[in-house]
Short mmCIF file of C-alpha atoms in Angstrom, two decimals:
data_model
loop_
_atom_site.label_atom_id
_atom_site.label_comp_id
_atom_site.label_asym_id
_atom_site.label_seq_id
_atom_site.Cartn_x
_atom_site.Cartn_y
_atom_site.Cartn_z
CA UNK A 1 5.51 48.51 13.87
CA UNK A 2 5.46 46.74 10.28
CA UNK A 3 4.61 47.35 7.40
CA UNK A 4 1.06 46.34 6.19
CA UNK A 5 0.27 45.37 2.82
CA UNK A 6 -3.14 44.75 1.11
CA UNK A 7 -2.77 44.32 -2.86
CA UNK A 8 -5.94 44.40 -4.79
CA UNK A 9 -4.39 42.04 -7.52
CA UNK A 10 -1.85 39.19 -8.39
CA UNK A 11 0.46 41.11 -9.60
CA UNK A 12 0.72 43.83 -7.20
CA UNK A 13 1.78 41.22 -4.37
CA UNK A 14 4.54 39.59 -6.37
CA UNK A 15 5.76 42.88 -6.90
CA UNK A 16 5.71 43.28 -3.09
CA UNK A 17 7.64 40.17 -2.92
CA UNK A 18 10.56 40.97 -5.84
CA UNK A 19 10.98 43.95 -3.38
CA UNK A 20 11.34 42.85 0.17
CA UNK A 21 11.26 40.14 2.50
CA UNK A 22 7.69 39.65 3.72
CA UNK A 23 5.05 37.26 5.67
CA UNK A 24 2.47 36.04 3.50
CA UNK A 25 -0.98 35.84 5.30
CA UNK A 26 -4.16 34.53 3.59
CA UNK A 27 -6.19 33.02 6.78
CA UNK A 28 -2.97 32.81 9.67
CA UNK A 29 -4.49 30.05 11.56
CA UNK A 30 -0.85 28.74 11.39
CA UNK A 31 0.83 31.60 11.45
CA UNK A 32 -0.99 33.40 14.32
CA UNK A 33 -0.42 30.12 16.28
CA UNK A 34 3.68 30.20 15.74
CA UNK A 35 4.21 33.54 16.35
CA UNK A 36 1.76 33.87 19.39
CA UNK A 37 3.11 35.65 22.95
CA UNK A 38 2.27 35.90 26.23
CA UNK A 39 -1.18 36.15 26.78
CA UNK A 40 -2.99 39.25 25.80
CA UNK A 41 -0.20 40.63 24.02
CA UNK A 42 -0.68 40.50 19.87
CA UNK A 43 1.49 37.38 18.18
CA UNK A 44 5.30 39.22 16.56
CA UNK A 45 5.43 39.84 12.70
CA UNK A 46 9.32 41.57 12.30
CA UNK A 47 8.97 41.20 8.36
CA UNK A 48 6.12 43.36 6.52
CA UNK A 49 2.43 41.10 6.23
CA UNK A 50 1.25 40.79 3.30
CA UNK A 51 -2.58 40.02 3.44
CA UNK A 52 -3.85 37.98 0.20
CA UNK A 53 -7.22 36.60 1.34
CA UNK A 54 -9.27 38.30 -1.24
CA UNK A 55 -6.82 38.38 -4.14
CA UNK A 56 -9.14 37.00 -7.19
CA UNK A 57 -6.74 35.37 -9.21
CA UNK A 58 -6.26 33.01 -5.57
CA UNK A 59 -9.86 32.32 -5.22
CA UNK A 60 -10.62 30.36 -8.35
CA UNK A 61 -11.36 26.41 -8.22
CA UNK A 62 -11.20 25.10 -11.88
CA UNK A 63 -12.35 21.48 -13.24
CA UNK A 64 -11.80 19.55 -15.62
CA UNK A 65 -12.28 15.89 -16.67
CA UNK A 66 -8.49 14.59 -15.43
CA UNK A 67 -7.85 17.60 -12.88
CA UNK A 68 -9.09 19.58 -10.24
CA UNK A 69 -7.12 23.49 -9.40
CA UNK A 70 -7.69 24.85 -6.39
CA UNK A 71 -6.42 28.75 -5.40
CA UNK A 72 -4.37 29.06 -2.56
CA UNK A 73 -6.15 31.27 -0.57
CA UNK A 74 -9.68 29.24 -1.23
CA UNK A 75 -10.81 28.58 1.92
CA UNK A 76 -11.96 25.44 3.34
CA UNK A 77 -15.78 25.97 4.06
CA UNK A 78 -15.71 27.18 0.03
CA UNK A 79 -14.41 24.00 -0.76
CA UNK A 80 -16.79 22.08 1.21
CA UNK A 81 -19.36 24.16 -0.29
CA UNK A 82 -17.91 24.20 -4.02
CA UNK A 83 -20.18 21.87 -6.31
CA UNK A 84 -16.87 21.09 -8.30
CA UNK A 85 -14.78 18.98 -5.39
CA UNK A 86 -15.51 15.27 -5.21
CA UNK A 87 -17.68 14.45 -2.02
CA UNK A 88 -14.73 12.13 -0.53
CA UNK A 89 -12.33 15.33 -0.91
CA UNK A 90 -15.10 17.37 1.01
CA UNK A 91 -15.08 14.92 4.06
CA UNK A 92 -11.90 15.50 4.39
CA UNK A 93 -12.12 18.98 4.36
CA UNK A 94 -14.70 18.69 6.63
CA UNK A 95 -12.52 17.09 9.32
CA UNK A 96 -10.34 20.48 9.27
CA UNK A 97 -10.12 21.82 12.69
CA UNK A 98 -12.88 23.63 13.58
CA UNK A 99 -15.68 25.92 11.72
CA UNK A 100 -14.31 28.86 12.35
CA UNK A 101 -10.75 27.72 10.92
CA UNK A 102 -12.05 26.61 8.10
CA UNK A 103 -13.94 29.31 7.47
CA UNK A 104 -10.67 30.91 7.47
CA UNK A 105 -7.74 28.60 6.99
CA UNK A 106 -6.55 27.95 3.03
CA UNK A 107 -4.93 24.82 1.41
CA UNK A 108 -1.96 26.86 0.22
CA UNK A 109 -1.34 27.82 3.79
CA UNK A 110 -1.49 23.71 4.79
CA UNK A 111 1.15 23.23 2.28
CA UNK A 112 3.02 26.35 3.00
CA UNK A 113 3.56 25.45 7.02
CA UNK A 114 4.79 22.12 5.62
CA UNK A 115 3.92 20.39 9.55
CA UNK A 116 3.48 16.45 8.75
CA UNK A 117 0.07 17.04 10.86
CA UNK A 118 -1.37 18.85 8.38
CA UNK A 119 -4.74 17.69 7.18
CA UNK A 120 -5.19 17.96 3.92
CA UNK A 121 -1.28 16.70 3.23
CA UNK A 122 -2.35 13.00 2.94
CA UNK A 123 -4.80 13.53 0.56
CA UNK A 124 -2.42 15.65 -1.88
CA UNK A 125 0.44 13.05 -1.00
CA UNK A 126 -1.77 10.21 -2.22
CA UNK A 127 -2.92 11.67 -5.16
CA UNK A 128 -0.05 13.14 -6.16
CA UNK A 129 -0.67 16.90 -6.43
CA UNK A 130 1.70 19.51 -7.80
CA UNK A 131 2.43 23.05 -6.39
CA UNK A 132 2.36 26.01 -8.62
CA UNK A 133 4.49 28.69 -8.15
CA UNK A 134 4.88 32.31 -8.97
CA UNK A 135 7.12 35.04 -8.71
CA UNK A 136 7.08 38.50 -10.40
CA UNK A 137 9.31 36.71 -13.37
CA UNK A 138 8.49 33.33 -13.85
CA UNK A 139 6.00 30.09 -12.89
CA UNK A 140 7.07 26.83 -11.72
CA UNK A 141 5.14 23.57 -10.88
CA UNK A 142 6.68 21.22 -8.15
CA UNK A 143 5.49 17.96 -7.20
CA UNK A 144 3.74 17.93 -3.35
CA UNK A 145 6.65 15.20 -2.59
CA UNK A 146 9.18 17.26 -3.74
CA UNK A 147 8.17 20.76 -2.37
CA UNK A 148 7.85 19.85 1.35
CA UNK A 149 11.53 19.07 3.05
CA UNK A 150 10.65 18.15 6.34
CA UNK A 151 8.69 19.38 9.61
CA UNK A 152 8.36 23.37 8.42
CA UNK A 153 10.44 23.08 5.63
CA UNK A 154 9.54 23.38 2.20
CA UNK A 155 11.42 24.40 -1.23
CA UNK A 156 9.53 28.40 -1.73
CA UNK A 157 11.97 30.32 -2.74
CA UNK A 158 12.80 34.30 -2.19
CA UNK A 159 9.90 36.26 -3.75
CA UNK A 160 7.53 33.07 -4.73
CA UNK A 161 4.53 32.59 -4.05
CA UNK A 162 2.31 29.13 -4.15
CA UNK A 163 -0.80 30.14 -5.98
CA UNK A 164 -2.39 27.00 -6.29
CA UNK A 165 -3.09 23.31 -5.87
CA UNK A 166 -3.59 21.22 -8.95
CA UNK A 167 -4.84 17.76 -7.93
CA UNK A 168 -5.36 14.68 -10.61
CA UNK A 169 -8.76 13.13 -10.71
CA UNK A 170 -8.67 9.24 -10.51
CA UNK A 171 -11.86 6.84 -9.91
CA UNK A 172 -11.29 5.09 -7.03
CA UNK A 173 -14.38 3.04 -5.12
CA UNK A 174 -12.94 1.91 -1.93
CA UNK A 175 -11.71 4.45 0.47
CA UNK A 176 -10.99 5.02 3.73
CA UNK A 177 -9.94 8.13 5.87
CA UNK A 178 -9.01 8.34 9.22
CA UNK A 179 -8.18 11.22 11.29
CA UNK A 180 -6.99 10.20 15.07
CA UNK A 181 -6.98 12.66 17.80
CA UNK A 182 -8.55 13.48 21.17
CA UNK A 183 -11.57 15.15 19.28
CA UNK A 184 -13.19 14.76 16.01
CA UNK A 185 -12.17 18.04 13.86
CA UNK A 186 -10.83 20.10 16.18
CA UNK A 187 -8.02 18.01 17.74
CA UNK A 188 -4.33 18.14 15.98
CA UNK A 189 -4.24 14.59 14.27
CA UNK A 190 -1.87 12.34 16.61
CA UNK A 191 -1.90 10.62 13.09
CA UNK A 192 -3.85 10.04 10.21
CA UNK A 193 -4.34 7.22 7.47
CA UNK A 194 -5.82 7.93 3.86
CA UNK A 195 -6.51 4.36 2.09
CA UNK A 196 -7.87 5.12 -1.56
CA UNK A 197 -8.40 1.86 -4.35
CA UNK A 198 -10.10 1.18 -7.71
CA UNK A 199 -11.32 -2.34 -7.61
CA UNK A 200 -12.48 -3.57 -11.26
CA UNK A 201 -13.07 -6.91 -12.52
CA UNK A 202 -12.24 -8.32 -9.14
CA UNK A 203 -9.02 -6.81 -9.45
CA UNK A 204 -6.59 -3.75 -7.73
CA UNK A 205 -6.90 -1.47 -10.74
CA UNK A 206 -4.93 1.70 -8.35
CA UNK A 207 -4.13 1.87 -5.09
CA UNK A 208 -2.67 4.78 -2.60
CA UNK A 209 -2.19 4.45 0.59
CA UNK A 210 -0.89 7.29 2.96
CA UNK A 211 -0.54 8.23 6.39
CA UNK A 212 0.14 11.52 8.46
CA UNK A 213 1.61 12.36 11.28
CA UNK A 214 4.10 9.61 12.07
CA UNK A 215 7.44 11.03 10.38
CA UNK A 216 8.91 14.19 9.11
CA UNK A 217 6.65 14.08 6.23
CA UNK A 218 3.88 12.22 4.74
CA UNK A 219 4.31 8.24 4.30
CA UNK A 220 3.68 7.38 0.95
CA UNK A 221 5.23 4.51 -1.00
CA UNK A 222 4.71 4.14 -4.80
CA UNK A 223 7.05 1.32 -4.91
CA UNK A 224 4.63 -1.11 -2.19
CA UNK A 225 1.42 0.03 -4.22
CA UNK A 226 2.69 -1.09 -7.42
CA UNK A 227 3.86 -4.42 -6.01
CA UNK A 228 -0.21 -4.61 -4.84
CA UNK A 229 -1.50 -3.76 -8.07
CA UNK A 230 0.90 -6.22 -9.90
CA UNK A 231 0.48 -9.14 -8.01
CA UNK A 232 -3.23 -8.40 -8.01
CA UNK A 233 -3.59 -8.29 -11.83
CA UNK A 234 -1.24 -11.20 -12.02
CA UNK A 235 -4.21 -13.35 -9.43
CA UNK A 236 -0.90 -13.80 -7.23
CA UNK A 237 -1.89 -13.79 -3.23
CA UNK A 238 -1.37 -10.44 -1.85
CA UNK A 239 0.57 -10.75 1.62
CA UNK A 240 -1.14 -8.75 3.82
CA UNK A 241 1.13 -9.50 6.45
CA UNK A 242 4.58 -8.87 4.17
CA UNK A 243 2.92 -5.69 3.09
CA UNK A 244 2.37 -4.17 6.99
CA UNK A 245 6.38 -5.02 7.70
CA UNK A 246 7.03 -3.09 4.60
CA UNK A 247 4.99 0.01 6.00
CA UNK A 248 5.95 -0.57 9.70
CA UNK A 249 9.36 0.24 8.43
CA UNK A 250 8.28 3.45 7.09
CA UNK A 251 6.52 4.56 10.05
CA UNK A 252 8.47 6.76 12.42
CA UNK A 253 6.77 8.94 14.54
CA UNK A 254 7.73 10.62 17.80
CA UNK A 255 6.71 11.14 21.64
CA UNK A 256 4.93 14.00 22.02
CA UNK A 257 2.23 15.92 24.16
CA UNK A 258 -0.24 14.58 21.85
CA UNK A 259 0.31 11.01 21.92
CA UNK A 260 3.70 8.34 22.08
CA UNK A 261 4.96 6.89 19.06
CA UNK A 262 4.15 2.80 20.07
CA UNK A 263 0.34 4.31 19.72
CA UNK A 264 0.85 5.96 16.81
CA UNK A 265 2.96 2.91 15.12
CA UNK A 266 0.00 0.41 16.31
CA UNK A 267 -2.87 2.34 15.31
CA UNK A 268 -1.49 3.15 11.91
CA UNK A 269 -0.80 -0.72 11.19
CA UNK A 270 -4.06 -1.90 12.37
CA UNK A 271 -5.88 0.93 10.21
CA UNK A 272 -3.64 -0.43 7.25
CA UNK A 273 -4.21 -4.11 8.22
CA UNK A 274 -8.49 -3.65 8.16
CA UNK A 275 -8.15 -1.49 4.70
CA UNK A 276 -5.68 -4.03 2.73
CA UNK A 277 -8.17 -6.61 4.43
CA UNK A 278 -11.56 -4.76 2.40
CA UNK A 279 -9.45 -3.93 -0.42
CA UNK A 280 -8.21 -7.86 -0.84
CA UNK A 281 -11.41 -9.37 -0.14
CA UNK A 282 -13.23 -7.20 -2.78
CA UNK A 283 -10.65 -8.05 -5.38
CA UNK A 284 -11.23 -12.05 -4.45
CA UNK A 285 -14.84 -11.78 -4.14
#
């Protein structure tokens, strides 16, 4: 049998950490999932558990005018519920799994599995969010691009802990999410598309566009955004045509019991072809 571990503070669990090799477990809809059995029999922890659901210093959400900090082990439903997230954050949020998950299931954990399918990963992708880290000695902040490596990969190293989100604020008016599976919510996303623009004075002000589920990590490019909002503030004609090869090239996703990757490619470009289509007509209108 492990070893069971329920600190009271911060502190106390990155001491746990410097010490030994552990499982971190704030809601374990992820984890209870990958190390499940054979039915009836309880999922496999070989490393000590350390539970942080209810440590305070996790459980904080903190605004301000140009950011938003979210705890690690904040759960969904209080986000949804929290008077200080923006409503288009909370209906994405909402579209988490099911009401029980996200009565349950964290951010930090999201980010911690590192699966491209994750929900919340587009969002933090397109807005360009940066992980905090902690360990008994010292803090670091990574950028959300640079933290997750691939499909369960991420940079944490021995003894950190992420111990929350922090997430810039930006205006945007026209935006579009779009979460594809068999069932609303409670499906695993066979992909997802996040399409987020500040239109002003007929123009493309900011745009991100992102989409999940279609290659080892989140598609995001900076580089085809910025070419948007150029030529838009220039009045050159924005390609919408050019700008869907660019993407299709990005887009990479598998076969899988969930869905084949020509569906996933095709859906994601048409989703991207009917949001560049608002997005340019707004800015001509």
């Amino acid at each position: 049998m492990v070893e069971i571990y329920k600190p009271v503070t911060l502190k106390e669990v990155l001491q746990i950490l410097n010490k030994q090799k552990t499982v971190i477990f704030a809601g374990g809809t992820d984890l209870m999932v990958k190390r499940k059995r054979w039915a009836g029999i309880s999922p496999k922890f070989e490393e000590p558990v350390v539970f942080i659901a209810d440590i305070h210093e996790l459980k904080k959400i903190e605004r301000s005018e140009d950011k938003l900090i979210i705890g690690s082990a904040v759960t969904y439903t209080e986000l949804i519920e929290s008077t200080l997230i923006p409503e288009y954050m909370k209906n994405i949020f909402s579209g988490v799994a099911s009401p029980a998950i996200r009565n349950i299931g964290t951010m930090g954990g999201n980010i911690g599995n590192s699966s491209p399918v994750g929900d919340t990963l587009p969002l933090l992708y397109a807005l360009e969010a940066k992980v905090n880290l902690e360990t008994e000695n010292f803090k670091r902040q990574v950028d959300i691009k640079d933290f997750i490596l691939g499909p369960g990969l991420n940079d944490l190293k021995e003894g950190e802990l992420i111990t929350s989100i922090e997430i810039p604020l930006k205006n945007f008016n026209a935006i579009d999410y779009r979460k594809v599976g068999t069932r609303k919510s409670t499906a695993l996303a066979k992909l997802s598309f996040l399409g987020m623009a500040e239109i002003k004075d007929e123009k493309v002000q900011d745009i991100r566009i992102s989409f999940g589920a279609v290659a080892p990590t989140i598609v995001r490019s900076k580089e085809i955004e910025n070419e948007i909002i150029a030529k838009s503030l220039k009045g050159e004609e924005i390609d919408k045509d050019e700008l869907i090869k660019l993407y299709d090239e990005l887009i990479r996703p598998i076969d899988d019991q969930r869905s084949t990757k020509d569906y996933r490619k095709t859906v994601c470009l048409n989703l991207l072809h009917s949001f560049l289509k608002e997005i340019i007509k707004s800015s001509d209108s």
